[in-house]
């Protein structure tokens, strides 16, 4: 088995596609409320804004090594990554055990959780319908980048009611 932390410079189409847009397109900001919103019991809202948030500064730690990738498929829903999500991938971060990564396995790109295993590595899906991929000495694995954020529209990810 070989594992490489540096991948190809180009990102081919297929399971995932690279969004080739200038950085200015992602220059997004907005008001930041001074108080976090409770996910439990409601609390009175404050009528003031703390300041503005620059999503570039919040989502991108290493600008030159960060890429945006669109997800196709449902193998990672258990990790909160859904079909159509936009992933923020940092190629300068070294993957560790249980990192969500963009992996190149035998020339094919995939998004999976990287797990250390006794005989190599395991690429784990976040959906029981997809089996784990055992990466042993007979397979070539390259970690293209580490997924730092998944951006999705909430309405698209909600379960349907019975």
C-alpha positions as CSV (number, residue, x, y, z in Angstrom):
1,X,0.0,0.0,0.0
2,X,1.2,3.5,-0.7
3,X,-0.3,6.6,0.8
4,X,0.7,10.0,-0.4
5,X,-0.3,13.3,1.2
6,X,0.1,15.3,-2.1
7,X,-2.3,14.7,-4.9
8,X,-2.5,15.8,-8.5
9,X,-2.7,19.5,-9.4
10,X,-5.8,19.1,-11.6
11,X,-9.1,17.8,-10.4
12,X,-10.9,15.7,-13.0
13,X,-14.7,15.6,-13.4
14,X,-16.6,12.7,-12.1
15,X,-17.9,11.9,-8.6
16,X,-16.9,15.4,-7.5
17,X,-16.5,18.5,-9.5
18,X,-14.3,21.5,-8.8
19,X,-15.9,24.9,-8.9
20,X,-13.6,27.1,-10.9
21,X,-14.6,30.5,-9.7
22,X,-12.5,33.6,-8.8
23,X,-12.1,34.2,-5.1
24,X,-14.2,37.4,-5.4
25,X,-17.3,35.3,-6.1
26,X,-17.0,33.9,-2.5
27,X,-16.4,37.3,-0.9
28,X,-19.5,37.1,1.3
29,X,-20.2,38.8,4.6
30,X,-23.1,39.9,6.7
31,X,-24.2,41.1,10.1
32,X,-23.2,39.0,13.0
33,X,-25.6,38.9,15.9
34,X,-24.0,39.5,19.3
35,X,-25.7,36.6,21.0
36,X,-25.7,32.9,19.8
37,X,-29.1,31.5,18.9
38,X,-30.2,28.8,21.3
39,X,-30.9,25.4,19.8
40,X,-32.8,24.4,22.9
41,X,-35.2,26.7,24.7
42,X,-36.0,30.1,23.0
43,X,-34.6,33.3,24.5
44,X,-35.5,36.9,23.8
45,X,-33.7,38.3,20.8
46,X,-31.3,41.2,21.1
47,X,-32.0,44.1,18.8
48,X,-28.4,44.9,18.0
49,X,-25.6,43.5,15.8
50,X,-22.1,42.8,17.1
51,X,-20.5,43.5,13.8
52,X,-20.0,41.9,10.4
53,X,-18.7,38.5,9.7
54,X,-16.4,37.8,6.7
55,X,-17.1,34.2,5.7
56,X,-13.8,34.1,3.8
57,X,-11.9,34.6,7.1
58,X,-14.2,32.2,8.9
59,X,-14.1,29.3,6.4
60,X,-10.7,29.7,4.7
61,X,-7.6,29.3,6.7
62,X,-5.2,28.8,3.8
63,X,-6.4,30.7,0.7
64,X,-3.9,29.3,-1.8
65,X,-4.6,25.7,-0.7
66,X,-8.4,25.9,-0.4
67,X,-10.8,24.5,-3.0
68,X,-14.5,24.3,-3.3
69,X,-15.9,20.9,-4.4
70,X,-19.5,19.9,-5.1
71,X,-20.7,16.5,-3.7
72,X,-22.6,14.0,-5.9
73,X,-24.2,11.1,-4.0
74,X,-25.5,10.1,-0.6
75,X,-22.6,8.0,0.9
76,X,-21.7,10.7,3.5
77,X,-25.1,11.7,4.9
78,X,-24.3,10.2,8.3
79,X,-21.5,12.8,8.6
80,X,-23.8,15.7,7.6
81,X,-22.5,15.8,4.0
82,X,-25.4,15.6,1.4
83,X,-25.8,15.4,-2.3
84,X,-25.2,18.8,-3.8
85,X,-23.3,20.2,-0.8
86,X,-20.4,22.5,-1.3
87,X,-17.3,21.3,0.5
88,X,-14.5,23.6,1.6
89,X,-11.3,21.5,1.2
90,X,-7.9,22.5,2.5
91,X,-4.9,20.8,0.8
92,X,-2.4,22.2,3.2
93,X,-3.8,20.3,6.3
94,X,-2.4,16.9,7.0
95,X,-5.1,14.2,7.4
96,X,-5.4,12.5,10.7
97,X,-7.3,9.5,12.0
98,X,-11.1,10.1,11.4
99,X,-10.6,13.1,9.1
100,X,-13.1,13.6,6.3
101,X,-10.9,13.6,3.2
102,X,-11.0,13.8,-0.5
103,X,-9.1,10.7,-1.4
104,X,-7.8,9.3,-4.7
105,X,-8.1,5.6,-4.7
106,X,-6.6,3.8,-7.7
107,X,-7.1,7.0,-9.8
108,X,-10.8,7.7,-8.7
109,X,-11.8,10.6,-6.4
110,X,-14.1,10.1,-3.4
111,X,-15.0,11.8,-0.2
112,X,-14.8,9.5,2.9
113,X,-13.7,9.3,6.5
114,X,-10.0,8.2,6.7
115,X,-9.5,5.7,9.6
116,X,-6.3,4.0,10.6
117,X,-6.6,0.2,10.6
118,X,-4.2,-2.6,11.7
119,X,-3.4,-3.6,8.1
120,X,-3.4,-0.1,6.5
121,X,-6.3,2.4,6.2
122,X,-10.0,2.3,6.0
123,X,-12.2,4.7,3.9
124,X,-15.5,4.8,5.7
125,X,-18.8,6.1,4.3
126,X,-21.3,7.8,6.4
127,X,-24.2,5.6,5.1
128,X,-24.7,1.9,6.0
129,X,-25.6,1.2,2.3
130,X,-22.0,1.7,1.4
131,X,-19.3,-0.7,2.5
132,X,-16.0,0.4,4.1
133,X,-13.1,0.4,1.7
134,X,-10.1,-1.4,3.1
135,X,-6.8,0.0,1.7
136,X,-4.0,-2.5,2.0
137,X,-0.7,-3.0,0.3
138,X,-2.3,-3.8,-3.0
139,X,-4.0,-0.4,-3.4
140,X,-2.7,3.1,-4.1
141,X,-4.2,5.9,-1.9
142,X,-3.6,9.6,-2.2
143,X,-5.1,12.1,0.2
144,X,-6.0,15.1,-2.0
145,X,-7.2,17.3,0.8
146,X,-9.0,17.5,4.1
147,X,-12.7,18.6,4.2
148,X,-13.0,21.5,6.6
149,X,-16.6,22.6,6.0
150,X,-19.8,21.4,4.3
151,X,-22.2,24.0,3.1
152,X,-25.7,23.0,2.3
153,X,-29.2,24.5,2.1
154,X,-31.1,23.3,5.2
155,X,-34.3,22.6,3.3
156,X,-32.6,20.1,1.0
157,X,-31.3,18.0,3.9
158,X,-34.4,17.6,6.1
159,X,-35.9,14.2,6.4
160,X,-39.3,13.8,4.8
161,X,-42.2,13.2,7.2
162,X,-44.1,9.9,7.2
